[in-house]
PDB file of C-alpha atoms in Angstrom:
ATOM      1  CA  GLY A   1     125.465  96.884  90.893  1.00  0.00           C
ATOM      2  CA  ALA A   2     122.660  99.480  91.103  1.00  0.00           C
ATOM      3  CA  VAL A   3     123.672 102.993  92.318  1.00  0.00           C
ATOM      4  CA  VAL A   4     121.573 105.317  94.564  1.00  0.00           C
ATOM      5  CA  SER A   5     122.621 108.747  95.182  1.00  0.00           C
ATOM      6  CA  GLN A   6     121.654 111.397  97.743  1.00  0.00           C
ATOM      7  CA  HIS A   7     121.976 115.203  97.749  1.00  0.00           C
ATOM      8  CA  PRO A   8     123.193 116.939  99.643  1.00  0.00           C
ATOM      9  CA  SER A   9     125.564 114.827 101.703  1.00  0.00           C
ATOM     10  CA  TRP A  10     125.439 117.172 104.578  1.00  0.00           C
ATOM     11  CA  VAL A  11     123.446 120.176 105.504  1.00  0.00           C
ATOM     12  CA  ILE A  12     123.299 122.717 108.256  1.00  0.00           C
ATOM     13  CA  CYS A  13     120.275 124.791 108.738  1.00  0.00           C
ATOM     14  CA  LYS A  14     118.640 127.152 111.365  1.00  0.00           C
ATOM     15  CA  SER A  15     115.762 126.042 113.431  1.00  0.00           C
ATOM     16  CA  GLY A  16     112.434 126.674 111.928  1.00  0.00           C
ATOM     17  CA  THR A  17     113.685 126.335 108.280  1.00  0.00           C
ATOM     18  CA  SER A  18     112.851 123.515 105.793  1.00  0.00           C
ATOM     19  CA  VAL A  19     115.322 121.249 104.275  1.00  0.00           C
ATOM     20  CA  LYS A  20     114.828 118.984 101.123  1.00  0.00           C
ATOM     21  CA  ILE A  21     116.960 115.839 100.691  1.00  0.00           C
ATOM     22  CA  GLU A  22     116.939 114.083  97.211  1.00  0.00           C
ATOM     23  CA  CYS A  23     117.329 110.363  96.590  1.00  0.00           C
ATOM     24  CA  ARG A  24     117.940 109.179  93.128  1.00  0.00           C
ATOM     25  CA  SER A  25     118.309 105.906  91.410  1.00  0.00           C
ATOM     26  CA  LEU A  26     120.949 106.423  88.791  1.00  0.00           C
ATOM     27  CA  ASP A  27     120.765 103.374  86.649  1.00  0.00           C
ATOM     28  CA  PHE A  28     117.547 101.714  87.400  1.00  0.00           C
ATOM     29  CA  GLN A  29     113.930 102.647  87.904  1.00  0.00           C
ATOM     30  CA  ALA A  30     112.514 102.426  91.628  1.00  0.00           C
ATOM     31  CA  THR A  31     108.778 102.608  92.027  1.00  0.00           C
ATOM     32  CA  THR A  32     109.426 102.175  95.732  1.00  0.00           C
ATOM     33  CA  MET A  33     112.046 103.838  97.787  1.00  0.00           C
ATOM     34  CA  PHE A  34     112.622 103.877 101.545  1.00  0.00           C
ATOM     35  CA  TRP A  35     113.687 106.641 103.913  1.00  0.00           C
ATOM     36  CA  TYR A  36     115.525 105.823 107.158  1.00  0.00           C
ATOM     37  CA  ARG A  37     116.795 107.670 110.100  1.00  0.00           C
ATOM     38  CA  GLN A  38     119.958 106.552 111.769  1.00  0.00           C
ATOM     39  CA  PHE A  39     121.018 107.892 115.201  1.00  0.00           C
ATOM     40  CA  PRO A  40     124.691 107.683 116.232  1.00  0.00           C
ATOM     41  CA  LYS A  41     125.897 104.103 116.857  1.00  0.00           C
ATOM     42  CA  GLN A  42     122.300 102.822 116.374  1.00  0.00           C
ATOM     43  CA  SER A  43     120.348 100.919 113.789  1.00  0.00           C
ATOM     44  CA  LEU A  44     118.350 102.204 110.877  1.00  0.00           C
ATOM     45  CA  MET A  45     114.804 103.200 111.696  1.00  0.00           C
ATOM     46  CA  LEU A  46     112.258 102.969 108.849  1.00  0.00           C
ATOM     47  CA  MET A  47     110.479 106.253 108.570  1.00  0.00           C
ATOM     48  CA  ALA A  48     108.458 105.716 105.451  1.00  0.00           C
ATOM     49  CA  THR A  49     107.915 103.941 102.119  1.00  0.00           C
ATOM     50  CA  SER A  50     107.879 106.375  99.164  1.00  0.00           C
ATOM     51  CA  ASN A  51     105.637 105.197  96.246  1.00  0.00           C
ATOM     52  CA  GLU A  52     105.906 106.604  92.739  1.00  0.00           C
ATOM     53  CA  GLY A  53     102.568 108.150  91.816  1.00  0.00           C
ATOM     54  CA  SER A  54     100.927 107.703  95.172  1.00  0.00           C
ATOM     55  CA  LYS A  55     101.162 108.884  98.681  1.00  0.00           C
ATOM     56  CA  ALA A  56     103.990 107.706 100.977  1.00  0.00           C
ATOM     57  CA  THR A  57     103.278 105.168 103.684  1.00  0.00           C
ATOM     58  CA  TYR A  58     104.586 106.365 107.054  1.00  0.00           C
ATOM     59  CA  GLU A  59     105.707 104.082 109.928  1.00  0.00           C
ATOM     60  CA  GLN A  60     103.948 104.436 113.289  1.00  0.00           C
ATOM     61  CA  GLY A  61     105.186 107.439 115.286  1.00  0.00           C
ATOM     62  CA  VAL A  62     106.591 109.312 112.186  1.00  0.00           C
ATOM     63  CA  GLU A  63     104.758 112.638 111.672  1.00  0.00           C
ATOM     64  CA  LYS A  64     103.773 112.899 108.052  1.00  0.00           C
ATOM     65  CA  ASP A  65     103.320 116.654 108.099  1.00  0.00           C
ATOM     66  CA  LYS A  66     106.882 117.097 109.420  1.00  0.00           C
ATOM     67  CA  PHE A  67     108.552 114.736 106.967  1.00  0.00           C
ATOM     68  CA  LEU A  68     106.982 115.292 103.566  1.00  0.00           C
ATOM     69  CA  ILE A  69     107.895 112.787 100.896  1.00  0.00           C
ATOM     70  CA  ASN A  70     107.458 113.119  97.183  1.00  0.00           C
ATOM     71  CA  HIS A  71     108.091 110.416  94.740  1.00  0.00           C
ATOM     72  CA  ALA A  72     108.148 112.624  91.572  1.00  0.00           C
ATOM     73  CA  SER A  73     109.455 110.097  89.097  1.00  0.00           C
ATOM     74  CA  LEU A  74     110.548 106.549  88.700  1.00  0.00           C
ATOM     75  CA  THR A  75     114.147 107.741  89.682  1.00  0.00           C
ATOM     76  CA  LEU A  76     113.638 110.474  92.250  1.00  0.00           C
ATOM     77  CA  SER A  77     112.158 110.673  95.718  1.00  0.00           C
ATOM     78  CA  THR A  78     112.511 113.783  97.957  1.00  0.00           C
ATOM     79  CA  LEU A  79     112.322 114.032 101.747  1.00  0.00           C
ATOM     80  CA  THR A  80     111.456 117.534 103.106  1.00  0.00           C
ATOM     81  CA  VAL A  81     112.037 118.094 106.906  1.00  0.00           C
ATOM     82  CA  THR A  82     109.685 121.139 107.577  1.00  0.00           C
ATOM     83  CA  SER A  83     110.270 123.535 110.345  1.00  0.00           C
ATOM     84  CA  ALA A  84     113.268 121.663 111.453  1.00  0.00           C
ATOM     85  CA  HIS A  85     114.365 121.707 115.114  1.00  0.00           C
ATOM     86  CA  PRO A  86     117.585 120.454 116.701  1.00  0.00           C
ATOM     87  CA  GLU A  87     116.020 117.146 117.703  1.00  0.00           C
ATOM     88  CA  ASP A  88     115.629 116.496 113.871  1.00  0.00           C
ATOM     89  CA  SER A  89     119.353 116.333 113.573  1.00  0.00           C
ATOM     90  CA  SER A  90     120.212 112.977 112.361  1.00  0.00           C
ATOM     91  CA  PHE A  91     121.681 110.837 109.476  1.00  0.00           C
ATOM     92  CA  TYR A  92     118.966 110.309 106.838  1.00  0.00           C
ATOM     93  CA  ILE A  93     119.428 107.478 104.408  1.00  0.00           C
ATOM     94  CA  CYS A  94     117.380 106.353 101.415  1.00  0.00           C
ATOM     95  CA  SER A  95     117.278 102.993  99.760  1.00  0.00           C
ATOM     96  CA  ALA A  96     115.550 101.364  96.748  1.00  0.00           C
ATOM     97  CA  PRO A  97     114.971  97.682  96.246  1.00  0.00           C
ATOM     98  CA  THR A  98     115.853  95.734  93.224  1.00  0.00           C
ATOM     99  CA  THR A  99     113.321  93.394  91.869  1.00  0.00           C
ATOM    100  CA  SER A 100     115.780  91.456  89.844  1.00  0.00           C
ATOM    101  CA  GLY A 101     114.888  87.801  90.162  1.00  0.00           C
ATOM    102  CA  GLY A 102     111.531  88.509  91.679  1.00  0.00           C
ATOM    103  CA  TRP A 103     110.459  89.393  95.186  1.00  0.00           C
ATOM    104  CA  ALA A 104     112.684  86.874  96.871  1.00  0.00           C
ATOM    105  CA  TYR A 105     115.711  88.942  96.325  1.00  0.00           C
ATOM    106  CA  ASN A 106     114.556  92.243  97.826  1.00  0.00           C
ATOM    107  CA  GLU A 107     118.053  93.526  97.970  1.00  0.00           C
ATOM    108  CA  GLN A 108     118.260  97.100  98.985  1.00  0.00           C
ATOM    109  CA  PHE A 109     120.705  99.585  97.426  1.00  0.00           C
ATOM    110  CA  PHE A 110     121.443 102.405  99.771  1.00  0.00           C
ATOM    111  CA  GLY A 111     122.306 106.033  99.276  1.00  0.00           C
ATOM    112  CA  PRO A 112     125.359 107.314 101.008  1.00  0.00           C
ATOM    113  CA  GLY A 113     123.215 109.295 103.527  1.00  0.00           C
ATOM    114  CA  THR A 114     122.622 112.834 104.364  1.00  0.00           C
ATOM    115  CA  ARG A 115     123.848 114.330 107.700  1.00  0.00           C
ATOM    116  CA  LEU A 116     121.423 117.053 108.874  1.00  0.00           C
ATOM    117  CA  THR A 117     122.307 119.415 111.659  1.00  0.00           C
ATOM    118  CA  VAL A 118     119.838 121.862 112.885  1.00  0.00           C
ATOM    119  CA  LEU A 119     121.147 124.822 114.914  1.00  0.00           C
TER     120      LEU A 119
ATOM    121  CA  GLY B   1     105.641  90.996 113.492  1.00  0.00           C
ATOM    122  CA  ASN B   2     108.946  90.450 111.908  1.00  0.00           C
ATOM    123  CA  SER B   3     112.093  91.217 114.071  1.00  0.00           C
ATOM    124  CA  VAL B   4     115.814  90.742 114.037  1.00  0.00           C
ATOM    125  CA  THR B   5     118.016  90.396 117.073  1.00  0.00           C
ATOM    126  CA  GLN B   6     121.751  90.404 116.808  1.00  0.00           C
ATOM    127  CA  MET B   7     124.492  90.636 119.417  1.00  0.00           C
ATOM    128  CA  GLU B   8     125.726  94.093 119.934  1.00  0.00           C
ATOM    129  CA  GLY B   9     128.978  94.194 121.518  1.00  0.00           C
ATOM    130  CA  PRO B  10     131.438  95.694 122.017  1.00  0.00           C
ATOM    131  CA  VAL B  11     133.409  93.033 120.216  1.00  0.00           C
ATOM    132  CA  THR B  12     137.165  93.437 120.292  1.00  0.00           C
ATOM    133  CA  LEU B  13     139.410  90.911 118.327  1.00  0.00           C
ATOM    134  CA  SER B  14     143.072  90.518 117.299  1.00  0.00           C
ATOM    135  CA  GLU B  15     143.907  90.265 113.722  1.00  0.00           C
ATOM    136  CA  GLU B  16     143.487  86.831 112.184  1.00  0.00           C
ATOM    137  CA  ALA B  17     141.022  85.707 114.975  1.00  0.00           C
ATOM    138  CA  PHE B  18     137.671  83.961 114.178  1.00  0.00           C
ATOM    139  CA  LEU B  19     134.716  86.275 114.041  1.00  0.00           C
ATOM    140  CA  THR B  20     131.153  85.241 114.774  1.00  0.00           C
ATOM    141  CA  ILE B  21     128.166  87.715 115.029  1.00  0.00           C
ATOM    142  CA  ASN B  22     125.048  86.087 116.009  1.00  0.00           C
ATOM    143  CA  CYS B  23     121.715  86.976 114.427  1.00  0.00           C
ATOM    144  CA  THR B  24     118.320  85.386 115.058  1.00  0.00           C
ATOM    145  CA  TYR B  25     115.017  86.453 113.556  1.00  0.00           C
ATOM    146  CA  THR B  26     111.183  86.122 114.060  1.00  0.00           C
ATOM    147  CA  ALA B  27     109.187  86.215 110.975  1.00  0.00           C
ATOM    148  CA  THR B  28     105.996  84.739 109.268  1.00  0.00           C
ATOM    149  CA  GLY B  29     106.328  83.289 105.905  1.00  0.00           C
ATOM    150  CA  TYR B  30     109.707  82.740 104.253  1.00  0.00           C
ATOM    151  CA  PRO B  31     111.818  85.782 104.518  1.00  0.00           C
ATOM    152  CA  SER B  32     115.188  86.589 102.686  1.00  0.00           C
ATOM    153  CA  LEU B  33     117.962  87.208 105.039  1.00  0.00           C
ATOM    154  CA  PHE B  34     120.937  89.684 104.612  1.00  0.00           C
ATOM    155  CA  TRP B  35     124.041  91.032 106.151  1.00  0.00           C
ATOM    156  CA  TYR B  36     124.879  94.583 105.304  1.00  0.00           C
ATOM    157  CA  VAL B  37     128.002  96.380 106.245  1.00  0.00           C
ATOM    158  CA  GLN B  38     128.736  99.930 106.912  1.00  0.00           C
ATOM    159  CA  TYR B  39     132.232 101.258 106.800  1.00  0.00           C
ATOM    160  CA  PRO B  40     133.217 104.411 108.535  1.00  0.00           C
ATOM    161  CA  GLY B  41     131.882 107.488 106.736  1.00  0.00           C
ATOM    162  CA  GLU B  42     130.064 105.443 104.086  1.00  0.00           C
ATOM    163  CA  GLY B  43     126.641 104.140 103.357  1.00  0.00           C
ATOM    164  CA  LEU B  44     125.387 100.585 103.875  1.00  0.00           C
ATOM    165  CA  GLN B  45     126.257  97.867 101.285  1.00  0.00           C
ATOM    166  CA  LEU B  46     125.131  94.435 100.901  1.00  0.00           C
ATOM    167  CA  LEU B  47     127.658  91.863 102.195  1.00  0.00           C
ATOM    168  CA  LEU B  48     125.879  88.700 101.555  1.00  0.00           C
ATOM    169  CA  LYS B  49     122.314  87.259 101.355  1.00  0.00           C
ATOM    170  CA  ALA B  50     120.398  83.997 101.457  1.00  0.00           C
ATOM    171  CA  THR B  51     116.856  83.638 100.129  1.00  0.00           C
ATOM    172  CA  LYS B  52     115.756  80.162 101.438  1.00  0.00           C
ATOM    173  CA  ALA B  53     116.469  77.631 104.088  1.00  0.00           C
ATOM    174  CA  ASP B  54     120.017  76.023 104.051  1.00  0.00           C
ATOM    175  CA  ASP B  55     121.341  78.523 101.575  1.00  0.00           C
ATOM    176  CA  LYS B  56     124.743  79.861 102.408  1.00  0.00           C
ATOM    177  CA  GLY B  57     125.725  83.413 101.491  1.00  0.00           C
ATOM    178  CA  SER B  58     129.359  84.178 101.180  1.00  0.00           C
ATOM    179  CA  ASN B  59     131.576  87.194 100.170  1.00  0.00           C
ATOM    180  CA  LYS B  60     135.006  88.666 101.119  1.00  0.00           C
ATOM    181  CA  GLY B  61     135.612  85.562 103.348  1.00  0.00           C
ATOM    182  CA  PHE B  62     132.443  86.061 105.344  1.00  0.00           C
ATOM    183  CA  GLU B  63     129.757  83.344 105.412  1.00  0.00           C
ATOM    184  CA  ALA B  64     126.295  82.897 106.886  1.00  0.00           C
ATOM    185  CA  THR B  65     123.826  80.049 106.554  1.00  0.00           C
ATOM    186  CA  TYR B  66     120.078  80.335 106.579  1.00  0.00           C
ATOM    187  CA  ARG B  67     118.950  78.026 109.444  1.00  0.00           C
ATOM    188  CA  LYS B  68     115.224  77.887 109.492  1.00  0.00           C
ATOM    189  CA  GLU B  69     115.113  75.317 112.383  1.00  0.00           C
ATOM    190  CA  THR B  70     117.027  77.730 114.711  1.00  0.00           C
ATOM    191  CA  THR B  71     115.769  80.835 112.895  1.00  0.00           C
ATOM    192  CA  SER B  72     119.367  82.167 112.750  1.00  0.00           C
ATOM    193  CA  PHE B  73     121.796  83.569 110.273  1.00  0.00           C
ATOM    194  CA  HIS B  74     125.070  83.867 112.070  1.00  0.00           C
ATOM    195  CA  LEU B  75     127.808  85.680 110.288  1.00  0.00           C
ATOM    196  CA  GLU B  76     131.315  84.153 110.446  1.00  0.00           C
ATOM    197  CA  LYS B  77     134.891  84.987 109.113  1.00  0.00           C
ATOM    198  CA  GLY B  78     137.688  82.662 109.741  1.00  0.00           C
ATOM    199  CA  SER B  79     140.535  85.390 109.957  1.00  0.00           C
ATOM    200  CA  VAL B  80     139.547  88.948 110.332  1.00  0.00           C
ATOM    201  CA  GLN B  81     141.615  91.899 109.276  1.00  0.00           C
ATOM    202  CA  VAL B  82     141.841  95.309 110.514  1.00  0.00           C
ATOM    203  CA  SER B  83     140.033  96.537 107.451  1.00  0.00           C
ATOM    204  CA  ASP B  84     137.105  94.502 108.646  1.00  0.00           C
ATOM    205  CA  SER B  85     136.298  97.029 111.392  1.00  0.00           C
ATOM    206  CA  ALA B  86     132.913  98.306 110.443  1.00  0.00           C
ATOM    207  CA  VAL B  87     129.245  97.943 111.583  1.00  0.00           C
ATOM    208  CA  TYR B  88     127.420  94.847 110.487  1.00  0.00           C
ATOM    209  CA  PHE B  89     123.677  94.816 110.234  1.00  0.00           C
ATOM    210  CA  CYS B  90     121.606  91.638 110.032  1.00  0.00           C
ATOM    211  CA  ALA B  91     118.349  92.236 108.155  1.00  0.00           C
ATOM    212  CA  LEU B  92     115.357  90.390 106.741  1.00  0.00           C
ATOM    213  CA  SER B  93     112.886  91.231 104.093  1.00  0.00           C
ATOM    214  CA  GLY B  94     109.479  89.818 104.195  1.00  0.00           C
ATOM    215  CA  ALA B  95     107.702  87.349 101.939  1.00  0.00           C
ATOM    216  CA  PRO B  96     104.820  88.715  99.934  1.00  0.00           C
ATOM    217  CA  ILE B  97     102.429  87.693 102.537  1.00  0.00           C
ATOM    218  CA  THR B  98     104.134  89.965 105.058  1.00  0.00           C
ATOM    219  CA  GLY B  99     104.756  92.935 103.002  1.00  0.00           C
ATOM    220  CA  GLY B 100     107.250  92.320 100.341  1.00  0.00           C
ATOM    221  CA  PHE B 101     110.162  94.813 100.208  1.00  0.00           C
ATOM    222  CA  LYS B 102     110.098  96.383 103.621  1.00  0.00           C
ATOM    223  CA  THR B 103     113.471  95.377 105.301  1.00  0.00           C
ATOM    224  CA  ILE B 104     113.835  95.021 109.042  1.00  0.00           C
ATOM    225  CA  PHE B 105     117.379  95.752 110.529  1.00  0.00           C
ATOM    226  CA  GLY B 106     119.067  94.433 113.715  1.00  0.00           C
ATOM    227  CA  ALA B 107     120.677  96.865 116.020  1.00  0.00           C
ATOM    228  CA  GLY B 108     124.090  96.463 114.364  1.00  0.00           C
ATOM    229  CA  THR B 109     127.359  95.064 115.723  1.00  0.00           C
ATOM    230  CA  ARG B 110     130.710  96.846 115.611  1.00  0.00           C
ATOM    231  CA  PRO B 111     133.680  94.503 115.899  1.00  0.00           C
ATOM    232  CA  PHE B 112     136.934  96.264 116.540  1.00  0.00           C
ATOM    233  CA  VAL B 113     139.974  94.510 115.175  1.00  0.00           C
ATOM    234  CA  LYS B 114     143.334  95.208 116.649  1.00  0.00           C
ATOM    235  CA  ALA B 115     146.599  94.691 114.696  1.00  0.00           C
TER     236      ALA B 115
END
């Protein structure tokens, strides 16, 4: 199946610094990618939809100036957490849908996640 | 809007017991339905899916049937193993009329299987 990678897998940073997380589709092209946040023992919260060649679409309540998304190519999307604070500590997951078979399938391939800890 | 409701637990089972995790959904149009599984320390992976009413998805001994009349997609396995201890997420993805690829997840259910 399709493979999505994330880098780094974990990162620790000081409060006030910025952190960039990369999401790559390794063997397919993804014009759309999604960024989620997962709190311990909770479900995935969709943060934004990353669109290649255009601006990201953010979900209600997500600060676009704090979580910068850039979809630089058909295989790469990046999430930058700017001026990180301890409350930004979380597990960040990206995914990319496959369009195989048409819209009806919409299966998502998930990256392994990035654990961010802000001190 | 679209939503997914699944039983949360805790769910504790003995090995070889029958497992059911309930999932119901609310959606306009004709969504695709999925079960994703997240093993400890790993990312989510697709377990099974169904794209239209009465379809049955199956994989690794798990099954779920897309029931439009009851708007449900319950996950079942006849004989669970310790290795099935994971978090299971029910999810739906909208029809083009409601936004295409965006996936909505349930809260997740974590069955604990005892040997």
